[in-house]
CSV table of C-alpha atoms and ligand atoms in Angstrom, one decimal:
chain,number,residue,atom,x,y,z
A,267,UNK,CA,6.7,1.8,3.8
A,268,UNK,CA,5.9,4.7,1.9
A,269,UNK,CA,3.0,6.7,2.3
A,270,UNK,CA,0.3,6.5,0.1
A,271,UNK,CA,-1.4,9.6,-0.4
A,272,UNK,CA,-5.1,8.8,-1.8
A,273,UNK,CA,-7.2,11.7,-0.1
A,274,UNK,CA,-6.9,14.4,-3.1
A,275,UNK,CA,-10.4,15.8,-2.8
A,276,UNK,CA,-10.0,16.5,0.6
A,277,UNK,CA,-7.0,18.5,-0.1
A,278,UNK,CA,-3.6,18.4,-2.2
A,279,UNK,CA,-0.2,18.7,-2.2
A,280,UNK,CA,1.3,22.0,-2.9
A,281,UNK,CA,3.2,22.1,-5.9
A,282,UNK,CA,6.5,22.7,-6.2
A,283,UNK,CA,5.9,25.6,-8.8
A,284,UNK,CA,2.6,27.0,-6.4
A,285,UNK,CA,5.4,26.9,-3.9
A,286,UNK,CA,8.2,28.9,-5.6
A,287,UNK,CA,5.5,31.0,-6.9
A,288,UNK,CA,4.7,32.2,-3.5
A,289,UNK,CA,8.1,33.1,-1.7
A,290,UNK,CA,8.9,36.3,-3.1
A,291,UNK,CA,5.6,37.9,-1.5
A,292,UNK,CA,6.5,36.4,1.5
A,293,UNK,CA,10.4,37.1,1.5
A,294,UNK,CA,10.8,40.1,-0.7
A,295,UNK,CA,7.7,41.7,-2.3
A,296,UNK,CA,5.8,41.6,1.0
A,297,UNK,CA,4.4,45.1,0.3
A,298,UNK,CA,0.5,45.6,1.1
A,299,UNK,CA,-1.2,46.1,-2.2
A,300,UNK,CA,-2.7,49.4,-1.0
A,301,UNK,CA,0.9,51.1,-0.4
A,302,UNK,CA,1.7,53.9,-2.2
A,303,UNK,CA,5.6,53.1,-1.9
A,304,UNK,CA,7.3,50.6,-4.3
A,305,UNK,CA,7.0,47.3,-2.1
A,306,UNK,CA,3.4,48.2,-2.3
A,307,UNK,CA,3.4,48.8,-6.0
A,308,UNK,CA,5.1,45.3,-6.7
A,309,UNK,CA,2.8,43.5,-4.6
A,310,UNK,CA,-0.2,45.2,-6.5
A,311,UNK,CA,1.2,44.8,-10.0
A,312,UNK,CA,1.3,40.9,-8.9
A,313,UNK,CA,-2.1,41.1,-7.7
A,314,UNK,CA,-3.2,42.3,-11.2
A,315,UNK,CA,-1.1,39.7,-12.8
A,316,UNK,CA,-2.5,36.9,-11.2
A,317,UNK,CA,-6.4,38.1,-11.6
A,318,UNK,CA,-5.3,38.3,-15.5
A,319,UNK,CA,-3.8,35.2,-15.4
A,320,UNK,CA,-6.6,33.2,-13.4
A,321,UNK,CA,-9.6,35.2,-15.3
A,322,UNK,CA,-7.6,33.3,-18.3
A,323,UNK,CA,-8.5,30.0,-17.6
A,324,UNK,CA,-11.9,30.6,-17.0
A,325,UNK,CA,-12.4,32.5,-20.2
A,326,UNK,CA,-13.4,35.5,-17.5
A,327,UNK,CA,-12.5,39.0,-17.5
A,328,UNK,CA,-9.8,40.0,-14.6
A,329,UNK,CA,-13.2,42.5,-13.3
A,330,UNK,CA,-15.1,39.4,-12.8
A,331,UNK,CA,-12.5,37.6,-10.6
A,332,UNK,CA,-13.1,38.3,-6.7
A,333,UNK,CA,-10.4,36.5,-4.3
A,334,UNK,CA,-11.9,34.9,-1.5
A,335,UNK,CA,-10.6,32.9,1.6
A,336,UNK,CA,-11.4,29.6,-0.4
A,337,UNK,CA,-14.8,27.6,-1.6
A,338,UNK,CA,-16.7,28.2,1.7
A,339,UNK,CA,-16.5,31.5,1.3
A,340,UNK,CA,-16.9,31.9,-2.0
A,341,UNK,CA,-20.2,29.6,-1.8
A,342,UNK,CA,-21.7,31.6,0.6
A,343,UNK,CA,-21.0,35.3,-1.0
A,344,UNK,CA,-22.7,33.9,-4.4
A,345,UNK,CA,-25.6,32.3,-2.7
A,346,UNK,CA,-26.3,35.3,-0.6
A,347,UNK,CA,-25.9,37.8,-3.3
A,348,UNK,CA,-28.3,36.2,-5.6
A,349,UNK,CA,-31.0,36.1,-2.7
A,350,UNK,CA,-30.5,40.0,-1.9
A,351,UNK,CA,-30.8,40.2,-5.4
A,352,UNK,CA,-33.9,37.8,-6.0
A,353,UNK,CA,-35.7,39.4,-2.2
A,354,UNK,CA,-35.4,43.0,-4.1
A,355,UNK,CA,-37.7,41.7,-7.0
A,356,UNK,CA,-40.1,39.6,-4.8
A,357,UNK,CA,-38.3,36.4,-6.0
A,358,UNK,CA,-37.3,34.0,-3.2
A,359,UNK,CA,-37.3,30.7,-4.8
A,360,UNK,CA,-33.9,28.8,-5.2
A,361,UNK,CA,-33.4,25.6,-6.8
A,362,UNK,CA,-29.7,23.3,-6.0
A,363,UNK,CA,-29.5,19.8,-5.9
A,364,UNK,CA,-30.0,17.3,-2.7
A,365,UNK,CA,-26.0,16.3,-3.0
A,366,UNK,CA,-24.2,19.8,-2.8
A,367,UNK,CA,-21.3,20.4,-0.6
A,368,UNK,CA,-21.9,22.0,3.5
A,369,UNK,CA,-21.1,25.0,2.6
A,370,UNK,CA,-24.0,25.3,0.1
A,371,UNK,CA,-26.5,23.6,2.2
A,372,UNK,CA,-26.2,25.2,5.4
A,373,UNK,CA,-25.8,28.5,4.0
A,374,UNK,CA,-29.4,28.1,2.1
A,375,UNK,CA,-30.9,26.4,5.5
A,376,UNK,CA,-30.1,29.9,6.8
A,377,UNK,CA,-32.3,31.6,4.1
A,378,UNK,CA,-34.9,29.4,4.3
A,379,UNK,CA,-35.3,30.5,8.3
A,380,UNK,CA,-35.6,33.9,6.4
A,381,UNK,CA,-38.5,32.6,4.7
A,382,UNK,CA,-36.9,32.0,0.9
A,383,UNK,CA,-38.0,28.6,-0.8
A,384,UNK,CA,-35.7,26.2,-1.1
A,385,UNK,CA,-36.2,23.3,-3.5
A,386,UNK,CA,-32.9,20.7,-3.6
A,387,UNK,CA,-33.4,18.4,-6.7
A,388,UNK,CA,-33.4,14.9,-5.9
A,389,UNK,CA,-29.9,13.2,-7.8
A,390,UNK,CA,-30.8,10.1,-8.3
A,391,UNK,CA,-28.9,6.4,-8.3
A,392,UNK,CA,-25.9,7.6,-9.8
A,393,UNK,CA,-26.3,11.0,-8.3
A,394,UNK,CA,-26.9,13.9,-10.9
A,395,UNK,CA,-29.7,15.9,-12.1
A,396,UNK,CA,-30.6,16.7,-15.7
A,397,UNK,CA,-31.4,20.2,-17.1
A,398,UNK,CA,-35.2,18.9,-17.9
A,399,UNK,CA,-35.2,18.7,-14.0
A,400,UNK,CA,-33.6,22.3,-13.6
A,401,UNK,CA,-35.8,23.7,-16.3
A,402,UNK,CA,-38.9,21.7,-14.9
A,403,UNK,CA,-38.5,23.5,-11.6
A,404,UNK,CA,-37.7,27.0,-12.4
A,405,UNK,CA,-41.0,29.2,-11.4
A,406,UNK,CA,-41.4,32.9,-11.9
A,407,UNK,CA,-39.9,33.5,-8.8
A,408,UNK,CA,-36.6,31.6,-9.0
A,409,UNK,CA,-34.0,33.8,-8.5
A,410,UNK,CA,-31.0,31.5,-8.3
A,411,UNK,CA,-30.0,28.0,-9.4
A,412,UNK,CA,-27.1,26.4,-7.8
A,413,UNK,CA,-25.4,23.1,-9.0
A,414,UNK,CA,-22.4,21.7,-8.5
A,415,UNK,CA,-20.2,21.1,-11.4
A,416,UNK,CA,-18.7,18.2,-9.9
A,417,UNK,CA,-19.5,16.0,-6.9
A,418,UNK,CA,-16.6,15.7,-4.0
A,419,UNK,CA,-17.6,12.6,-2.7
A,420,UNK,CA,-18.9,10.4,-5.3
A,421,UNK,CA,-17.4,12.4,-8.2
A,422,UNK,CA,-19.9,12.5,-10.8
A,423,UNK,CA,-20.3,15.3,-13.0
A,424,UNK,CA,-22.8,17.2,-14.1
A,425,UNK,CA,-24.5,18.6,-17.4
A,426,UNK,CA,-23.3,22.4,-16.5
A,427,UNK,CA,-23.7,23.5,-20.1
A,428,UNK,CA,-26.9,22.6,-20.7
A,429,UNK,CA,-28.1,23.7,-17.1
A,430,UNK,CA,-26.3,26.8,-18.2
A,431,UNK,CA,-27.9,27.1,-21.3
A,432,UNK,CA,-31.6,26.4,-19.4
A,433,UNK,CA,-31.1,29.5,-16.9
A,434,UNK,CA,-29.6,31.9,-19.0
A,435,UNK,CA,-33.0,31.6,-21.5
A,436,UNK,CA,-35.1,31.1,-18.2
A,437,UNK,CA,-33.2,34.6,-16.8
A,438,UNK,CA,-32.4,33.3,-13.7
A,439,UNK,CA,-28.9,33.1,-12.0
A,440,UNK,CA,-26.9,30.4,-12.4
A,441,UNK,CA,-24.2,29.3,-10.1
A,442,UNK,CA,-21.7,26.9,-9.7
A,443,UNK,CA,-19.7,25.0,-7.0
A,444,UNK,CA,-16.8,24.2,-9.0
A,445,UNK,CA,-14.3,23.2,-6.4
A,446,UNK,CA,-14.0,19.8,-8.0
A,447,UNK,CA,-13.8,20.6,-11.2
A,448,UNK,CA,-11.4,23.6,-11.2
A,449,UNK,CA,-8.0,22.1,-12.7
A,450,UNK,CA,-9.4,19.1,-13.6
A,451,UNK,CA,-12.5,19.5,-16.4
A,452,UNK,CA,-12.6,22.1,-18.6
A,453,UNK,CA,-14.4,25.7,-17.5
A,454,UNK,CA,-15.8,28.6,-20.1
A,455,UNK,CA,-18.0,30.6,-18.0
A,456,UNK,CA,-19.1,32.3,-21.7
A,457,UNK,CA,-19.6,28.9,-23.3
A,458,UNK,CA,-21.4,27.1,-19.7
A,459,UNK,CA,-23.8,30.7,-19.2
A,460,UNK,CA,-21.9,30.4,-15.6
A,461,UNK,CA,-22.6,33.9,-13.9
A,462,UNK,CA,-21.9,32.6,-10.4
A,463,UNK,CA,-18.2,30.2,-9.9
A,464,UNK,CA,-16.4,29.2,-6.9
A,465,UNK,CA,-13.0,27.3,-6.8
A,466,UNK,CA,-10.8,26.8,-4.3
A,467,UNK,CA,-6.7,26.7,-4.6
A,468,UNK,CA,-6.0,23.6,-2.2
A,469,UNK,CA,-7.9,21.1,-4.4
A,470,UNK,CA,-5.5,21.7,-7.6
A,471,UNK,CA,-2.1,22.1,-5.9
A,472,UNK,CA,-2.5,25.3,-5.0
A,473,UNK,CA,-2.4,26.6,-1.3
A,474,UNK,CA,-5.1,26.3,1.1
A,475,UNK,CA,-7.0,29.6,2.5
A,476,UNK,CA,-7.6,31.2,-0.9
A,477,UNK,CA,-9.9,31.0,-3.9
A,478,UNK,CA,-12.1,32.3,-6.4
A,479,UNK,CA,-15.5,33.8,-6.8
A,480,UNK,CA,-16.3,34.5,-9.9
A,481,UNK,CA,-19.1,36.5,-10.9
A,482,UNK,CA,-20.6,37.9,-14.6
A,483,UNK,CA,-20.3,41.6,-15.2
A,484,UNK,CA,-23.7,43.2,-13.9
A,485,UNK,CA,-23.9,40.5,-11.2
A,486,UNK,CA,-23.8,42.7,-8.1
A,487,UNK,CA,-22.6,41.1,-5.0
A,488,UNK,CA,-22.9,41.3,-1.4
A,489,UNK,CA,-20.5,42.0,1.3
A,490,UNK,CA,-19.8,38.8,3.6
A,491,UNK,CA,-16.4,41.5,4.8
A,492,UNK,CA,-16.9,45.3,5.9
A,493,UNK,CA,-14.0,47.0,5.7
A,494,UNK,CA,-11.7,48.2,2.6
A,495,UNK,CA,-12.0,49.0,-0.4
A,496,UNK,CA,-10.0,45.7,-1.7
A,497,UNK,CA,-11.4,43.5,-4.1
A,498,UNK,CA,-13.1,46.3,-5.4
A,499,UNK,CA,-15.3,46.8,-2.2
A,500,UNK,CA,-17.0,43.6,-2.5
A,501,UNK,CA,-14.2,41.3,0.1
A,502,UNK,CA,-12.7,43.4,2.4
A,503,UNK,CA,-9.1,42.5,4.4
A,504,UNK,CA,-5.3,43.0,2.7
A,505,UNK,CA,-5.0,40.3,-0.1
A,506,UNK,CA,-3.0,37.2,0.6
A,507,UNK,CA,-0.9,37.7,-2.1
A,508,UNK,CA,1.4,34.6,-1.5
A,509,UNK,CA,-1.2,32.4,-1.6
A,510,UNK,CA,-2.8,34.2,-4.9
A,511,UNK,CA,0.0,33.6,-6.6
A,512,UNK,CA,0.6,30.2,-5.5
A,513,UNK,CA,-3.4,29.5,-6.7
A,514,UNK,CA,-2.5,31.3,-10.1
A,515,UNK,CA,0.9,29.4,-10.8
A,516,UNK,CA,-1.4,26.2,-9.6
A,517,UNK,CA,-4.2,26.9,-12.2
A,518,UNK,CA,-2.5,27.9,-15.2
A,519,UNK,CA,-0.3,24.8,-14.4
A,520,UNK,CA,-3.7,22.7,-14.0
A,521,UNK,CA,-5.0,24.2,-17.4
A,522,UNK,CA,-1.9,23.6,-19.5
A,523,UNK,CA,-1.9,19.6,-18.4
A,524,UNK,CA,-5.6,19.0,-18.6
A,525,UNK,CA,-6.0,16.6,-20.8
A,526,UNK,CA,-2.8,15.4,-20.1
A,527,UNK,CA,-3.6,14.8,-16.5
A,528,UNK,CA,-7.1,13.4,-16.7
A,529,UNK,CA,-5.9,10.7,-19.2
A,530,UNK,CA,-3.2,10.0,-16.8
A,531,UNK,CA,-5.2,9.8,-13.7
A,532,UNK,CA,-8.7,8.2,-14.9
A,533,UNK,CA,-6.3,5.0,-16.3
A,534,UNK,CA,-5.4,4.9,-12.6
A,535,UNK,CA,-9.0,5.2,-11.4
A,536,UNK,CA,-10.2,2.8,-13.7
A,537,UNK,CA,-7.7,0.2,-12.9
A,538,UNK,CA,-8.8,0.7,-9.2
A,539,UNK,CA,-12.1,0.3,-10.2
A,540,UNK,CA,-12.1,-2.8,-12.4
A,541,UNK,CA,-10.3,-3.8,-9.2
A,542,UNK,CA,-12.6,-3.1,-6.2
A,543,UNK,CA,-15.6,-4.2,-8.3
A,544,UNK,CA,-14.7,-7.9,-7.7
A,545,UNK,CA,-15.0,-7.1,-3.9
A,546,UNK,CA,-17.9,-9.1,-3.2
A,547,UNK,CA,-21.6,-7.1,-2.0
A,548,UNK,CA,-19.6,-4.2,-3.3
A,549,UNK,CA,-20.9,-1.6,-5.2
A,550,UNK,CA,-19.1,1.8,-7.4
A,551,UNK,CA,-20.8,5.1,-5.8
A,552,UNK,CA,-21.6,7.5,-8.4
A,553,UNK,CA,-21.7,8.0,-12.3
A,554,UNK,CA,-19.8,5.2,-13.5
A,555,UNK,CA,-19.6,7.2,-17.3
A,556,UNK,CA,-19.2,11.3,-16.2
A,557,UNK,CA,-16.9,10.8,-13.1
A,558,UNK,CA,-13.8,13.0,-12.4
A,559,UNK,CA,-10.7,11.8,-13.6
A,560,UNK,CA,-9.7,10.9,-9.9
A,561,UNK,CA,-12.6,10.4,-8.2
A,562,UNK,CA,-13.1,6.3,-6.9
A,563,UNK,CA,-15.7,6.0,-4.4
A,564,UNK,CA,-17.4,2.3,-2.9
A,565,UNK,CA,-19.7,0.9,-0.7
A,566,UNK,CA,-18.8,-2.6,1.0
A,567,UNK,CA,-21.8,-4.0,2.3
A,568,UNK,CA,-21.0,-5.1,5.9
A,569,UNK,CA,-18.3,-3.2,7.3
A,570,UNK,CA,-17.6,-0.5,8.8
A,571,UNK,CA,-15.8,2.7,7.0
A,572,UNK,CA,-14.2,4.5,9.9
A,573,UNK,CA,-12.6,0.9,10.8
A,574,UNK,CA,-11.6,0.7,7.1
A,575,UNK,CA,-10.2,3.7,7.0
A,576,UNK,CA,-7.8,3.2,10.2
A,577,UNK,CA,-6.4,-0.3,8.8
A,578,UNK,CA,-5.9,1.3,5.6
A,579,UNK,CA,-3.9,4.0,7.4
A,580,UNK,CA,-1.9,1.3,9.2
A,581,UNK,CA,-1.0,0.1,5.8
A,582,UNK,CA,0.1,3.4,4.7
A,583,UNK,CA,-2.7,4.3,2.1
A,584,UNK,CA,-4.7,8.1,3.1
A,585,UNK,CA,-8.2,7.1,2.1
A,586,UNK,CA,-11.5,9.3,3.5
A,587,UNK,CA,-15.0,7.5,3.6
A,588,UNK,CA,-16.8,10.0,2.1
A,589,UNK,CA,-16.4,14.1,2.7
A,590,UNK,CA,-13.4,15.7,5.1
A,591,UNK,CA,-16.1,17.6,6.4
A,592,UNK,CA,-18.3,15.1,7.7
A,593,UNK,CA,-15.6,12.3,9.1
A,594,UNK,CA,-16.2,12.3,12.6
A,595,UNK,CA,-19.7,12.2,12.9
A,596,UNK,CA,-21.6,9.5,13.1
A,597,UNK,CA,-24.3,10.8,10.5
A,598,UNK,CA,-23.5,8.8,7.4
A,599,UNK,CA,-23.0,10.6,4.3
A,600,UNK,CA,-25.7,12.7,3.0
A,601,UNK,CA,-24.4,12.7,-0.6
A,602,UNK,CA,-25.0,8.6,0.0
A,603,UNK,CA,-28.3,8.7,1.3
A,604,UNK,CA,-29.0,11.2,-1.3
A,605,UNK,CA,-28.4,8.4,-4.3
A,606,UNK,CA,-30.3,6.2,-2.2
A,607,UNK,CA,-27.6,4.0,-0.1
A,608,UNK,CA,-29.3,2.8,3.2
A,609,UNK,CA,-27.9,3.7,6.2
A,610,UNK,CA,-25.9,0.8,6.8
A,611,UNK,CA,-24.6,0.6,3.6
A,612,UNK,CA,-23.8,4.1,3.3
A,613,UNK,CA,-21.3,3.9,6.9
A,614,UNK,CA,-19.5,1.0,4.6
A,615,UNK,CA,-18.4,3.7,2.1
A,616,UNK,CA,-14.5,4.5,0.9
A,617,UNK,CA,-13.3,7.5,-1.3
A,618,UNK,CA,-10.2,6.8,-2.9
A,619,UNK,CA,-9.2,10.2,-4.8
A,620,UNK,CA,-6.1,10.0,-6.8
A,621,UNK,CA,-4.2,12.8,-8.4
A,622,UNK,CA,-1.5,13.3,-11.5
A,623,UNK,CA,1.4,11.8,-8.7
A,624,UNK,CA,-0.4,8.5,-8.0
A,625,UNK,CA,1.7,5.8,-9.4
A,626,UNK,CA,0.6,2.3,-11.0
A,627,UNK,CA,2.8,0.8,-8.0
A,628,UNK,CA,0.6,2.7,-5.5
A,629,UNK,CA,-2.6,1.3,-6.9
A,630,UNK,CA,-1.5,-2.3,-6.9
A,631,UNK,CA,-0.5,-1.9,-3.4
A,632,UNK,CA,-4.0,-0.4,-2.6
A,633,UNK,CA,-5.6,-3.3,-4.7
A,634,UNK,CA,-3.9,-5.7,-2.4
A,635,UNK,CA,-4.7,-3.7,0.7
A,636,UNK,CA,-8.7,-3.1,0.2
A,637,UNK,CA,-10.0,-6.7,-0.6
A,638,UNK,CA,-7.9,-7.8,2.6
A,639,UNK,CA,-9.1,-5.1,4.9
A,640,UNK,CA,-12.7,-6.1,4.0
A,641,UNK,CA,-12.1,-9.5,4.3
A,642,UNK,CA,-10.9,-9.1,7.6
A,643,UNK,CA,-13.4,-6.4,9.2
A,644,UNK,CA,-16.6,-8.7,7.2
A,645,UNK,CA,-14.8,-11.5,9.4
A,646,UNK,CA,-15.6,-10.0,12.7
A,647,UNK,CA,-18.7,-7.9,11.7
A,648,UNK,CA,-21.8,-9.3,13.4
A,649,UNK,CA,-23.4,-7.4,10.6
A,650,UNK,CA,-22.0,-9.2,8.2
A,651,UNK,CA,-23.1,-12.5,10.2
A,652,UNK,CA,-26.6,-11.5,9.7
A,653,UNK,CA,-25.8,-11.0,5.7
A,654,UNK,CA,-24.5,-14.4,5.4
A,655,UNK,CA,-27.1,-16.6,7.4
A,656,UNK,CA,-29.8,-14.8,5.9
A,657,UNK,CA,-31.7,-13.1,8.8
A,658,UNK,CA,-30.7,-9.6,6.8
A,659,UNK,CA,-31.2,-9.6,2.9
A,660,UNK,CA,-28.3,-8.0,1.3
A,661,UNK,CA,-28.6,-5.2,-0.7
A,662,UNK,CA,-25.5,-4.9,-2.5
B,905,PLP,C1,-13.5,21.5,-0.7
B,905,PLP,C2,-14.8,21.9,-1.2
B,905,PLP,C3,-15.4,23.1,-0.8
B,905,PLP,C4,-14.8,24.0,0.3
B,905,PLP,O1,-13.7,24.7,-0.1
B,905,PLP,P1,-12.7,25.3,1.0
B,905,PLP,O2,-11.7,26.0,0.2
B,905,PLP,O3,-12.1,24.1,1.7
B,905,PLP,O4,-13.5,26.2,1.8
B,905,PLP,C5,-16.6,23.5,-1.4
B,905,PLP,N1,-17.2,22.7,-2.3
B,905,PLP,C6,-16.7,21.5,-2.7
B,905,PLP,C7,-17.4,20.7,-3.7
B,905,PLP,C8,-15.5,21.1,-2.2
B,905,PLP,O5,-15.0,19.9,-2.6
């Protein structure tokens, strides 16, 4: 039995090309950038190629690319410098949506201690926010709005350009988390008013421990890193070259296919979808229209998602029930409870993401695995008991 690999927003295979793109820096042009000498010189030459090259796909300059230890990182150093920013001219209001990833959320829990205003924009049933919401809540002292371009758990995708296009008249900062959305949608930071962008190499092929912050000319940043004058002051530490050039070989790779790809893998999706939906007291998570190509995400009223999860295992298929980050803890989803699921409901939840190597034999031997698994965890669910004889309504 083959293995099944369904788990593409928590992290992706390295490519074959990401890979051949990184073993000269680790076998032969291992030079630190800063060197004077000629292995140095190589190593910085690639460096420069690959901030060219990645600055391309984004419609960015190479001066407005800043490489980062991935989206965590990257998320927190554009948060934080738009609130030193903001706190300078009194303005300590920052608006993001209810649904954004950990790395957002925590980061502006720890500003709010420091007494800045946080409002998160409720998201809805299918989990997005308009830009009549954004614009709506902008005040005179917003100094940063954050929304995500693309959900990770429930994939839906939101209206970045017009948000954009809202906070570039309003004059307030605008950035995105576009982990999920990096290789996979379209990104112009020109055309979307983006000053603020985070990707992250692992969820496009590329390797993990590297990616992007992006950030418009004239957008100063803060130091997360003391330290060296790398990354032109602003991220400290000796690049990781290998794992730059595997992200840039990844991206320009991800750009060149993107139409290609998304067709590709949202005919997968959808077949999965049309599948799952005839799951009884099941329900499709997220915007069932503006959904990333490989995003499938469902709530099966009456059972239990960490069980689901290790049957589906046993069968071979890598699923997640919801975010990487948040498996393992009890808590159910905050993205769920966000679009309204209740709690019970939201612990039944399964995240199927599927990427350009999924196969039409993989999803038939998921669409013959799911309905089974639930069939057989609803069978011994006392939960499910209560459903059927009535003494709990169903809300699916
Ligand atoms: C994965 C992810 C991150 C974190 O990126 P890392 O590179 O793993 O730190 C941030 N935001 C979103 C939406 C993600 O999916």
């Amino acid at each position: 039995m083959t293995t099944i690999y369904a788990d593409n927003a928590a992290t992706t295979q390295t490519s074959r090309a990401a890979i051949d793109a990184m073993l000269p820096y680790l076998e032969t042009i291992y030079g630190n950038p800063s060197s004077l000498h000629s292995v140095g010189q190589q190593a910085a030459e690639a460096l420069l190629s690959a901030r060219d090259r990645i600055a391309k796909c984004l419609n960015a300059s190479p001066r407005e690319i800043y490489f980062t230890s991935g989206g965590s990182e990257a998320d927190n150093q554009a948060i934080l410098s738009a609130a030193r920013l903001g706190e300078r001219k009194g303005k300590k209001h920052i608006i993001s949506t209810a649904f954004e990833h950990h790395a957002m959320l925590h980061t502006l829990q720890k500003l709010e201690k420091e007494g800045f205003t946080v409002e998160l924009l409720p998201v809805g049933p299918i989990g997005t926010v308009t830009a009549q919401q954004v614009k709506r809540a902008i005040r005179e002292d917003t100094c940063l709005v954050s929304v995500m371009y693309a959900n990770n758990e429930i994939g839906s995708i939101l209206p970045i350009s017009e948000i954009g296009a809202v906070c570039r008249e309003a004059g307030v900062l605008f950035h995105t988390d576009a982990v999920q959305a990096a290789g996979h949608l379209p990104i112009d930071v020109k055309a979307q008013d983006i000053d603020l962008l985070t990707l992250s190499a692992h969820k496009f092929h590329g390797p993990k421990g590297t990616g992007v912050l992006y950030a418009r000319q004239g957008v100063f940043l803060t130091n997360l890193i003391e330290g060296g004058a790398q990354e032109r002051g602003k991220r400290a530490g000796t690049e990781n070259i290998p794992a730059i050039m595997g992200m840039a070989a990844a991206l320009e790779d991800a750009c060149a296919h993107l139409d290609e790809n998304a067709k590709r893998v949202s005919a997968l999706r959808d077949r999965l979808i049309d599948g799952l939906s005839k799951i009884p007291h099941s329900a499709l998570n997220g915007d069932p229209v503006n959904r990333l190509p490989g995003n499938v995400s469902f709530c099966f009223e009456g059972v239990e998602g960490e069980s689901l999860l290790l049957l589906l295992d046993a069968k071979g298929i890598c699923a997640s029930s919801g975010s990487a980050c948040t498996s393992g803890s009890l808590d159910p989803s905050h993205v769920l409870l966000a679009i309204g699921r209740l709690h019970d409901v939201a612990r039944s939840s399964l995240r199927l993401s599927l990427c350009e190597w999924n196969t039409d034999e993989e999803i038939d031997r998921i669409l013959d695995a799911v309905p089974e698994v639930v069939e057989y965890l609803r069978g011994m669910s006392p939960l499910w008991k209560d459903l059927v004889s009535g003494k709990k309504p169903f809300t699916l």
